[in-house]
PDB file of C-alpha atoms in Angstrom:
ATOM      1  CA  UNK X1061      -1.742  63.210 -32.610  1.00  0.00           C
ATOM      2  CA  UNK X1062      -5.292  63.691 -33.961  1.00  0.00           C
ATOM      3  CA  UNK X1063      -6.202  62.736 -37.493  1.00  0.00           C
ATOM      4  CA  UNK X1064      -8.033  65.351 -39.543  1.00  0.00           C
ATOM      5  CA  UNK X1065     -11.147  64.072 -41.333  1.00  0.00           C
ATOM      6  CA  UNK X1066     -11.561  66.960 -43.773  1.00  0.00           C
ATOM      7  CA  UNK X1067     -10.501  65.099 -46.928  1.00  0.00           C
ATOM      8  CA  UNK X1068     -12.948  62.163 -46.652  1.00  0.00           C
ATOM      9  CA  UNK X1069     -15.789  64.542 -45.755  1.00  0.00           C
ATOM     10  CA  UNK X1070     -15.197  66.673 -48.848  1.00  0.00           C
ATOM     11  CA  UNK X1071     -16.346  63.686 -50.938  1.00  0.00           C
ATOM     12  CA  UNK X1072     -19.652  63.119 -49.158  1.00  0.00           C
ATOM     13  CA  UNK X1073     -22.566  63.220 -51.660  1.00  0.00           C
ATOM     14  CA  UNK X1074     -25.407  65.574 -50.696  1.00  0.00           C
ATOM     15  CA  UNK X1075     -28.333  65.981 -53.088  1.00  0.00           C
ATOM     16  CA  UNK X1076     -30.662  69.020 -53.025  1.00  0.00           C
ATOM     17  CA  UNK X1077     -33.169  67.038 -55.090  1.00  0.00           C
ATOM     18  CA  UNK X1078     -33.378  64.254 -52.542  1.00  0.00           C
ATOM     19  CA  UNK X1079     -36.527  64.438 -50.375  1.00  0.00           C
ATOM     20  CA  UNK X1080     -34.395  63.530 -47.363  1.00  0.00           C
ATOM     21  CA  UNK X1081     -33.409  66.749 -45.528  1.00  0.00           C
ATOM     22  CA  UNK X1082     -29.793  67.796 -46.051  1.00  0.00           C
ATOM     23  CA  UNK X1083     -28.914  67.511 -42.362  1.00  0.00           C
ATOM     24  CA  UNK X1084     -30.088  63.889 -42.355  1.00  0.00           C
ATOM     25  CA  UNK X1085     -28.119  63.207 -45.542  1.00  0.00           C
ATOM     26  CA  UNK X1086     -25.022  64.591 -43.835  1.00  0.00           C
ATOM     27  CA  UNK X1087     -25.645  62.467 -40.750  1.00  0.00           C
ATOM     28  CA  UNK X1088     -26.084  59.335 -42.857  1.00  0.00           C
ATOM     29  CA  UNK X1089     -22.968  60.104 -44.896  1.00  0.00           C
ATOM     30  CA  UNK X1090     -20.813  60.585 -41.786  1.00  0.00           C
ATOM     31  CA  UNK X1091     -22.175  57.415 -40.188  1.00  0.00           C
ATOM     32  CA  UNK X1092     -21.473  55.462 -43.385  1.00  0.00           C
ATOM     33  CA  UNK X1093     -17.926  56.835 -43.555  1.00  0.00           C
ATOM     34  CA  UNK X1094     -17.344  55.805 -39.941  1.00  0.00           C
ATOM     35  CA  UNK X1095     -18.807  52.338 -40.577  1.00  0.00           C
ATOM     36  CA  UNK X1096     -16.560  51.796 -43.598  1.00  0.00           C
ATOM     37  CA  UNK X1097     -13.503  53.092 -41.752  1.00  0.00           C
ATOM     38  CA  UNK X1098     -13.035  56.062 -44.086  1.00  0.00           C
ATOM     39  CA  UNK X1099     -13.016  58.243 -40.973  1.00  0.00           C
ATOM     40  CA  UNK X1100     -11.106  56.820 -38.042  1.00  0.00           C
ATOM     41  CA  UNK X1101     -12.032  57.022 -34.350  1.00  0.00           C
ATOM     42  CA  UNK X1102     -10.758  60.213 -32.707  1.00  0.00           C
ATOM     43  CA  UNK X1103     -10.467  61.994 -36.087  1.00  0.00           C
ATOM     44  CA  UNK X1104     -11.296  65.693 -35.824  1.00  0.00           C
ATOM     45  CA  UNK X1105     -14.064  67.110 -37.990  1.00  0.00           C
ATOM     46  CA  UNK X1106     -13.481  70.402 -39.777  1.00  0.00           C
ATOM     47  CA  UNK X1107     -15.137  73.430 -38.195  1.00  0.00           C
ATOM     48  CA  UNK X1108     -18.757  74.188 -39.036  1.00  0.00           C
ATOM     49  CA  UNK X1109     -17.816  77.013 -41.406  1.00  0.00           C
ATOM     50  CA  UNK X1110     -15.260  74.901 -43.316  1.00  0.00           C
ATOM     51  CA  UNK X1111     -17.585  71.921 -43.497  1.00  0.00           C
ATOM     52  CA  UNK X1112     -20.475  74.055 -44.764  1.00  0.00           C
ATOM     53  CA  UNK X1113     -18.209  75.573 -47.438  1.00  0.00           C
ATOM     54  CA  UNK X1114     -16.923  72.158 -48.563  1.00  0.00           C
ATOM     55  CA  UNK X1115     -20.426  70.723 -48.902  1.00  0.00           C
ATOM     56  CA  UNK X1116     -22.197  73.835 -50.209  1.00  0.00           C
ATOM     57  CA  UNK X1117     -24.730  73.911 -47.372  1.00  0.00           C
ATOM     58  CA  UNK X1118     -25.527  76.294 -44.521  1.00  0.00           C
ATOM     59  CA  UNK X1119     -23.835  76.290 -41.142  1.00  0.00           C
ATOM     60  CA  UNK X1120     -27.271  75.827 -39.570  1.00  0.00           C
ATOM     61  CA  UNK X1121     -27.642  72.556 -41.483  1.00  0.00           C
ATOM     62  CA  UNK X1122     -24.174  71.407 -40.429  1.00  0.00           C
ATOM     63  CA  UNK X1123     -24.863  72.302 -36.798  1.00  0.00           C
ATOM     64  CA  UNK X1124     -28.170  70.402 -36.833  1.00  0.00           C
ATOM     65  CA  UNK X1125     -26.479  67.317 -38.278  1.00  0.00           C
ATOM     66  CA  UNK X1126     -23.646  67.434 -35.752  1.00  0.00           C
ATOM     67  CA  UNK X1127     -26.022  67.932 -32.810  1.00  0.00           C
ATOM     68  CA  UNK X1128     -27.960  64.830 -33.852  1.00  0.00           C
ATOM     69  CA  UNK X1129     -24.817  62.719 -34.189  1.00  0.00           C
ATOM     70  CA  UNK X1130     -23.542  63.861 -30.792  1.00  0.00           C
ATOM     71  CA  UNK X1131     -26.838  62.719 -29.236  1.00  0.00           C
ATOM     72  CA  UNK X1132     -26.455  59.353 -30.994  1.00  0.00           C
ATOM     73  CA  UNK X1133     -22.901  58.966 -29.710  1.00  0.00           C
ATOM     74  CA  UNK X1134     -21.305  58.994 -33.168  1.00  0.00           C
ATOM     75  CA  UNK X1135     -19.526  62.287 -32.467  1.00  0.00           C
ATOM     76  CA  UNK X1136     -18.142  63.851 -29.311  1.00  0.00           C
ATOM     77  CA  UNK X1137     -17.614  67.556 -28.680  1.00  0.00           C
ATOM     78  CA  UNK X1138     -14.692  68.611 -26.510  1.00  0.00           C
ATOM     79  CA  UNK X1139     -14.794  72.103 -25.093  1.00  0.00           C
ATOM     80  CA  UNK X1140     -12.169  74.284 -26.680  1.00  0.00           C
ATOM     81  CA  UNK X1141     -10.967  71.525 -29.035  1.00  0.00           C
ATOM     82  CA  UNK X1142     -13.775  70.824 -31.525  1.00  0.00           C
ATOM     83  CA  UNK X1143     -15.829  67.872 -32.706  1.00  0.00           C
ATOM     84  CA  UNK X1144     -14.391  64.369 -33.046  1.00  0.00           C
ATOM     85  CA  UNK X1145     -15.415  60.930 -34.194  1.00  0.00           C
ATOM     86  CA  UNK X1146     -16.257  58.982 -31.033  1.00  0.00           C
ATOM     87  CA  UNK X1147     -14.227  55.904 -30.119  1.00  0.00           C
ATOM     88  CA  UNK X1148     -15.633  52.770 -31.746  1.00  0.00           C
ATOM     89  CA  UNK X1149     -16.141  51.279 -28.329  1.00  0.00           C
ATOM     90  CA  UNK X1150     -17.501  52.523 -25.040  1.00  0.00           C
ATOM     91  CA  UNK X1151     -16.850  50.107 -22.233  1.00  0.00           C
ATOM     92  CA  UNK X1152     -18.777  49.512 -19.046  1.00  0.00           C
ATOM     93  CA  UNK X1153     -16.360  48.673 -16.254  1.00  0.00           C
ATOM     94  CA  UNK X1154     -17.865  47.281 -13.028  1.00  0.00           C
ATOM     95  CA  UNK X1155     -16.258  48.621  -9.880  1.00  0.00           C
ATOM     96  CA  UNK X1156     -17.294  45.637  -7.756  1.00  0.00           C
ATOM     97  CA  UNK X1157     -15.102  43.020  -9.477  1.00  0.00           C
ATOM     98  CA  UNK X1158     -11.325  42.685  -9.272  1.00  0.00           C
ATOM     99  CA  UNK X1159      -9.915  41.674 -12.654  1.00  0.00           C
ATOM    100  CA  UNK X1160      -7.058  42.555 -14.970  1.00  0.00           C
ATOM    101  CA  UNK X1161      -7.299  44.789 -18.022  1.00  0.00           C
ATOM    102  CA  UNK X1162      -6.345  41.780 -20.165  1.00  0.00           C
ATOM    103  CA  UNK X1163      -9.178  39.658 -18.764  1.00  0.00           C
ATOM    104  CA  UNK X1164     -11.666  42.531 -19.076  1.00  0.00           C
ATOM    105  CA  UNK X1165     -10.907  43.008 -22.763  1.00  0.00           C
ATOM    106  CA  UNK X1166     -10.871  39.270 -23.469  1.00  0.00           C
ATOM    107  CA  UNK X1167     -14.318  38.919 -21.885  1.00  0.00           C
ATOM    108  CA  UNK X1168     -15.595  41.534 -24.347  1.00  0.00           C
ATOM    109  CA  UNK X1169     -14.021  39.829 -27.350  1.00  0.00           C
ATOM    110  CA  UNK X1170     -11.424  42.595 -27.697  1.00  0.00           C
ATOM    111  CA  UNK X1171      -7.701  42.186 -28.215  1.00  0.00           C
ATOM    112  CA  UNK X1172      -5.707  43.775 -25.426  1.00  0.00           C
ATOM    113  CA  UNK X1173      -2.151  44.969 -25.826  1.00  0.00           C
ATOM    114  CA  UNK X1174       0.337  47.117 -23.963  1.00  0.00           C
ATOM    115  CA  UNK X1175       3.046  49.610 -24.830  1.00  0.00           C
ATOM    116  CA  UNK X1176       5.817  49.663 -22.239  1.00  0.00           C
ATOM    117  CA  UNK X1177       6.553  53.214 -21.105  1.00  0.00           C
ATOM    118  CA  UNK X1178       9.114  52.396 -18.423  1.00  0.00           C
ATOM    119  CA  UNK X1179      10.068  49.788 -15.840  1.00  0.00           C
ATOM    120  CA  UNK X1180      12.438  49.918 -12.913  1.00  0.00           C
ATOM    121  CA  UNK X1181      13.430  48.487  -9.543  1.00  0.00           C
ATOM    122  CA  UNK X1182      14.349  50.743  -6.645  1.00  0.00           C
ATOM    123  CA  UNK X1183      13.601  51.909  -3.117  1.00  0.00           C
ATOM    124  CA  UNK X1184       9.945  52.669  -2.462  1.00  0.00           C
ATOM    125  CA  UNK X1185       8.933  56.331  -2.328  1.00  0.00           C
ATOM    126  CA  UNK X1186       7.162  57.662   0.762  1.00  0.00           C
ATOM    127  CA  UNK X1187       3.818  57.381  -1.041  1.00  0.00           C
ATOM    128  CA  UNK X1188       4.544  53.783  -2.079  1.00  0.00           C
ATOM    129  CA  UNK X1189       5.714  52.900   1.449  1.00  0.00           C
ATOM    130  CA  UNK X1190       2.392  54.066   2.869  1.00  0.00           C
ATOM    131  CA  UNK X1191       0.249  52.459   0.164  1.00  0.00           C
ATOM    132  CA  UNK X1192       1.957  49.069   0.436  1.00  0.00           C
ATOM    133  CA  UNK X1193       2.750  49.061   4.155  1.00  0.00           C
ATOM    134  CA  UNK X1194       6.491  48.700   3.559  1.00  0.00           C
ATOM    135  CA  UNK X1195       9.471  49.559   5.714  1.00  0.00           C
ATOM    136  CA  UNK X1196      11.875  52.333   4.653  1.00  0.00           C
ATOM    137  CA  UNK X1197      14.457  51.091   2.192  1.00  0.00           C
ATOM    138  CA  UNK X1198      12.356  48.203   0.853  1.00  0.00           C
ATOM    139  CA  UNK X1199      12.573  47.670  -2.900  1.00  0.00           C
ATOM    140  CA  UNK X1200       9.674  47.809  -5.344  1.00  0.00           C
ATOM    141  CA  UNK X1201       9.254  46.926  -9.004  1.00  0.00           C
ATOM    142  CA  UNK X1202       7.518  49.504 -11.198  1.00  0.00           C
ATOM    143  CA  UNK X1203       5.852  48.926 -14.559  1.00  0.00           C
ATOM    144  CA  UNK X1204       4.354  51.874 -16.468  1.00  0.00           C
ATOM    145  CA  UNK X1205       2.325  50.965 -19.544  1.00  0.00           C
ATOM    146  CA  UNK X1206      -0.170  52.280 -22.066  1.00  0.00           C
ATOM    147  CA  UNK X1207      -3.083  49.830 -22.307  1.00  0.00           C
ATOM    148  CA  UNK X1208      -4.897  49.379 -25.630  1.00  0.00           C
ATOM    149  CA  UNK X1209      -8.020  47.559 -26.801  1.00  0.00           C
ATOM    150  CA  UNK X1210      -8.129  46.617 -30.478  1.00  0.00           C
ATOM    151  CA  UNK X1211      -5.246  49.033 -30.975  1.00  0.00           C
ATOM    152  CA  UNK X1212      -7.045  52.014 -29.407  1.00  0.00           C
ATOM    153  CA  UNK X1213      -5.320  53.603 -26.375  1.00  0.00           C
ATOM    154  CA  UNK X1214      -7.625  53.283 -23.377  1.00  0.00           C
ATOM    155  CA  UNK X1215      -5.615  53.832 -20.203  1.00  0.00           C
ATOM    156  CA  UNK X1216      -2.233  54.764 -18.757  1.00  0.00           C
ATOM    157  CA  UNK X1217      -1.308  52.371 -15.962  1.00  0.00           C
ATOM    158  CA  UNK X1218       1.426  52.776 -13.320  1.00  0.00           C
ATOM    159  CA  UNK X1219       1.838  49.563 -11.278  1.00  0.00           C
ATOM    160  CA  UNK X1220       4.060  49.194  -8.211  1.00  0.00           C
ATOM    161  CA  UNK X1221       4.701  45.784  -6.606  1.00  0.00           C
ATOM    162  CA  UNK X1222       7.027  44.935  -3.698  1.00  0.00           C
ATOM    163  CA  UNK X1223      10.131  43.306  -5.157  1.00  0.00           C
ATOM    164  CA  UNK X1224       9.706  40.257  -2.921  1.00  0.00           C
ATOM    165  CA  UNK X1225       6.588  39.465  -4.961  1.00  0.00           C
ATOM    166  CA  UNK X1226       7.889  40.650  -8.346  1.00  0.00           C
ATOM    167  CA  UNK X1227      11.707  40.709  -8.374  1.00  0.00           C
ATOM    168  CA  UNK X1228      11.918  41.252 -12.138  1.00  0.00           C
ATOM    169  CA  UNK X1229       9.432  43.713 -13.738  1.00  0.00           C
ATOM    170  CA  UNK X1230      10.388  42.465 -17.224  1.00  0.00           C
ATOM    171  CA  UNK X1231       8.319  39.340 -16.439  1.00  0.00           C
ATOM    172  CA  UNK X1232       5.187  41.425 -17.047  1.00  0.00           C
ATOM    173  CA  UNK X1233       4.333  41.166 -20.754  1.00  0.00           C
ATOM    174  CA  UNK X1234       0.534  41.470 -20.800  1.00  0.00           C
ATOM    175  CA  UNK X1235      -1.241  40.743 -17.524  1.00  0.00           C
ATOM    176  CA  UNK X1236       0.394  41.666 -14.208  1.00  0.00           C
ATOM    177  CA  UNK X1237      -2.151  39.505 -12.395  1.00  0.00           C
ATOM    178  CA  UNK X1238      -1.209  36.486 -14.513  1.00  0.00           C
ATOM    179  CA  UNK X1239       2.412  36.884 -13.369  1.00  0.00           C
ATOM    180  CA  UNK X1240       1.394  37.319  -9.721  1.00  0.00           C
ATOM    181  CA  UNK X1241      -0.831  34.247 -10.010  1.00  0.00           C
ATOM    182  CA  UNK X1242       2.047  32.158 -11.362  1.00  0.00           C
ATOM    183  CA  UNK X1243       4.260  33.292  -8.470  1.00  0.00           C
ATOM    184  CA  UNK X1244       1.593  32.457  -5.875  1.00  0.00           C
ATOM    185  CA  UNK X1245       0.671  36.020  -4.943  1.00  0.00           C
ATOM    186  CA  UNK X1246      -2.643  36.541  -6.726  1.00  0.00           C
ATOM    187  CA  UNK X1247      -4.695  39.393  -5.201  1.00  0.00           C
ATOM    188  CA  UNK X1248      -8.028  38.376  -3.732  1.00  0.00           C
ATOM    189  CA  UNK X1249      -9.441  41.776  -2.798  1.00  0.00           C
ATOM    190  CA  UNK X1250      -8.738  45.433  -3.469  1.00  0.00           C
ATOM    191  CA  UNK X1251      -9.542  48.948  -2.329  1.00  0.00           C
ATOM    192  CA  UNK X1252     -10.102  51.611  -4.988  1.00  0.00           C
ATOM    193  CA  UNK X1253     -10.474  55.359  -4.922  1.00  0.00           C
ATOM    194  CA  UNK X1254     -11.312  57.409  -7.981  1.00  0.00           C
ATOM    195  CA  UNK X1255     -11.921  60.970  -9.068  1.00  0.00           C
ATOM    196  CA  UNK X1256     -12.184  63.009 -12.254  1.00  0.00           C
ATOM    197  CA  UNK X1257      -9.086  64.737 -13.641  1.00  0.00           C
ATOM    198  CA  UNK X1258      -7.975  66.629 -16.733  1.00  0.00           C
ATOM    199  CA  UNK X1259      -5.179  65.031 -18.748  1.00  0.00           C
ATOM    200  CA  UNK X1260      -1.832  66.738 -19.125  1.00  0.00           C
ATOM    201  CA  UNK X1261      -0.408  67.329 -22.583  1.00  0.00           C
ATOM    202  CA  UNK X1262       1.827  64.247 -22.289  1.00  0.00           C
ATOM    203  CA  UNK X1263      -0.977  62.014 -21.028  1.00  0.00           C
ATOM    204  CA  UNK X1264      -3.381  63.258 -23.698  1.00  0.00           C
ATOM    205  CA  UNK X1265      -0.799  62.573 -26.403  1.00  0.00           C
ATOM    206  CA  UNK X1266      -0.459  58.964 -25.241  1.00  0.00           C
ATOM    207  CA  UNK X1267      -4.245  58.482 -25.203  1.00  0.00           C
ATOM    208  CA  UNK X1268      -4.778  60.268 -28.557  1.00  0.00           C
ATOM    209  CA  UNK X1269      -7.095  62.921 -27.131  1.00  0.00           C
ATOM    210  CA  UNK X1270      -6.718  66.712 -26.842  1.00  0.00           C
ATOM    211  CA  UNK X1271      -4.909  68.142 -23.785  1.00  0.00           C
ATOM    212  CA  UNK X1272      -7.176  68.862 -20.820  1.00  0.00           C
ATOM    213  CA  UNK X1273      -9.572  66.084 -21.885  1.00  0.00           C
ATOM    214  CA  UNK X1274     -11.518  64.566 -18.970  1.00  0.00           C
ATOM    215  CA  UNK X1275     -10.315  61.270 -17.550  1.00  0.00           C
ATOM    216  CA  UNK X1276     -10.943  59.085 -14.544  1.00  0.00           C
ATOM    217  CA  UNK X1277      -8.017  58.629 -12.159  1.00  0.00           C
ATOM    218  CA  UNK X1278      -8.133  55.385 -10.177  1.00  0.00           C
ATOM    219  CA  UNK X1279      -5.837  54.274  -7.362  1.00  0.00           C
ATOM    220  CA  UNK X1280      -6.027  50.594  -6.446  1.00  0.00           C
ATOM    221  CA  UNK X1281      -4.393  48.722  -3.584  1.00  0.00           C
ATOM    222  CA  UNK X1282      -4.679  44.950  -3.886  1.00  0.00           C
ATOM    223  CA  UNK X1283      -4.187  42.350  -1.159  1.00  0.00           C
ATOM    224  CA  UNK X1284      -3.523  38.629  -1.033  1.00  0.00           C
ATOM    225  CA  UNK X1285      -5.847  36.276   0.846  1.00  0.00           C
ATOM    226  CA  UNK X1286      -3.516  36.563   3.862  1.00  0.00           C
ATOM    227  CA  UNK X1287      -3.887  40.376   3.855  1.00  0.00           C
ATOM    228  CA  UNK X1288      -0.508  41.372   2.399  1.00  0.00           C
ATOM    229  CA  UNK X1289      -0.507  44.427   0.116  1.00  0.00           C
ATOM    230  CA  UNK X1290       0.783  43.124  -3.206  1.00  0.00           C
ATOM    231  CA  UNK X1291      -0.041  45.878  -5.702  1.00  0.00           C
ATOM    232  CA  UNK X1292      -0.428  49.651  -5.819  1.00  0.00           C
ATOM    233  CA  UNK X1293      -1.635  50.830  -9.221  1.00  0.00           C
ATOM    234  CA  UNK X1294      -2.649  54.287 -10.394  1.00  0.00           C
ATOM    235  CA  UNK X1295      -4.375  54.582 -13.759  1.00  0.00           C
ATOM    236  CA  UNK X1296      -5.790  57.249 -16.042  1.00  0.00           C
ATOM    237  CA  UNK X1297      -8.790  56.059 -18.069  1.00  0.00           C
ATOM    238  CA  UNK X1298      -9.977  58.185 -20.977  1.00  0.00           C
ATOM    239  CA  UNK X1299     -13.354  59.663 -20.142  1.00  0.00           C
ATOM    240  CA  UNK X1300     -14.873  59.323 -23.618  1.00  0.00           C
ATOM    241  CA  UNK X1301     -14.470  55.539 -23.740  1.00  0.00           C
ATOM    242  CA  UNK X1302     -15.288  54.276 -20.248  1.00  0.00           C
ATOM    243  CA  UNK X1303     -18.382  54.104 -18.081  1.00  0.00           C
ATOM    244  CA  UNK X1304     -17.723  52.820 -14.577  1.00  0.00           C
ATOM    245  CA  UNK X1305     -20.670  50.983 -13.071  1.00  0.00           C
ATOM    246  CA  UNK X1306     -21.298  50.040  -9.443  1.00  0.00           C
ATOM    247  CA  UNK X1307     -24.136  47.852  -8.213  1.00  0.00           C
ATOM    248  CA  UNK X1308     -25.707  49.170  -5.039  1.00  0.00           C
ATOM    249  CA  UNK X1309     -27.942  47.385  -2.560  1.00  0.00           C
ATOM    250  CA  UNK X1310     -30.550  49.224  -0.543  1.00  0.00           C
ATOM    251  CA  UNK X1311     -30.279  48.688   3.185  1.00  0.00           C
ATOM    252  CA  UNK X1312     -33.555  47.703   4.778  1.00  0.00           C
ATOM    253  CA  UNK X1313     -34.773  49.988   7.588  1.00  0.00           C
ATOM    254  CA  UNK X1314     -34.980  48.433  10.993  1.00  0.00           C
ATOM    255  CA  UNK X1315     -38.456  47.329  11.985  1.00  0.00           C
ATOM    256  CA  UNK X1316     -40.268  49.951  13.918  1.00  0.00           C
ATOM    257  CA  UNK X1317     -41.043  48.966  17.495  1.00  0.00           C
ATOM    258  CA  UNK X1318     -44.709  48.652  18.379  1.00  0.00           C
ATOM    259  CA  UNK X1319     -44.493  51.693  20.650  1.00  0.00           C
ATOM    260  CA  UNK X1320     -42.929  53.881  17.924  1.00  0.00           C
ATOM    261  CA  UNK X1321     -45.193  56.615  16.679  1.00  0.00           C
TER     262      UNK X1321
END
């Protein structure tokens, strides 16, 4: 699941005769290896002791170098798992705009792709009935996918759509919204709720992160212009690659009356 970066790091040149401090040399060498692609995103670094032994330097020097790279965002430390090369991208996702994953990645100049995990048609569950305002026995189409940007797993997405809007889930290749738009059921507004979670072993494996890594769980219910619930999607976004941003406006206080103290 996680690539080990020990072999490339064993070749990093550190020079005691160089006036540049050893911890800075190590930082520069790791950054150069990341830039060249010698060390891949999400690769695990060896432990401090192993790295110090490989390079012939002290653990204090290694720790100082790693601390600096964590602050710069080159490395990430995951409690109980170790130190890893950070994802090459960290995305800001606005919460005030309704758009598809495909459109979001395209707007950033990234190539989006999807790995189909499962798809099915069947009676709505009690949770799906409530979320979509359906009657018991109504059919829904389900599409579960792993979403990637430039080949890097970013999110696990479970989409549920009433079958009257999406009778065949195999129509969804990339963008669900593109299919709904073609069928005349494009969402125009949505309600979202989100909270932090820890990924299960299966989820973490799909997203190429250690088990119990932090993630953001988002539930979205989308509606057509006429108010019909057309989509219920639950997604797990990896916490080390996404920043969710919301723009807030400050409400102006009511004018005080002249007789107010």
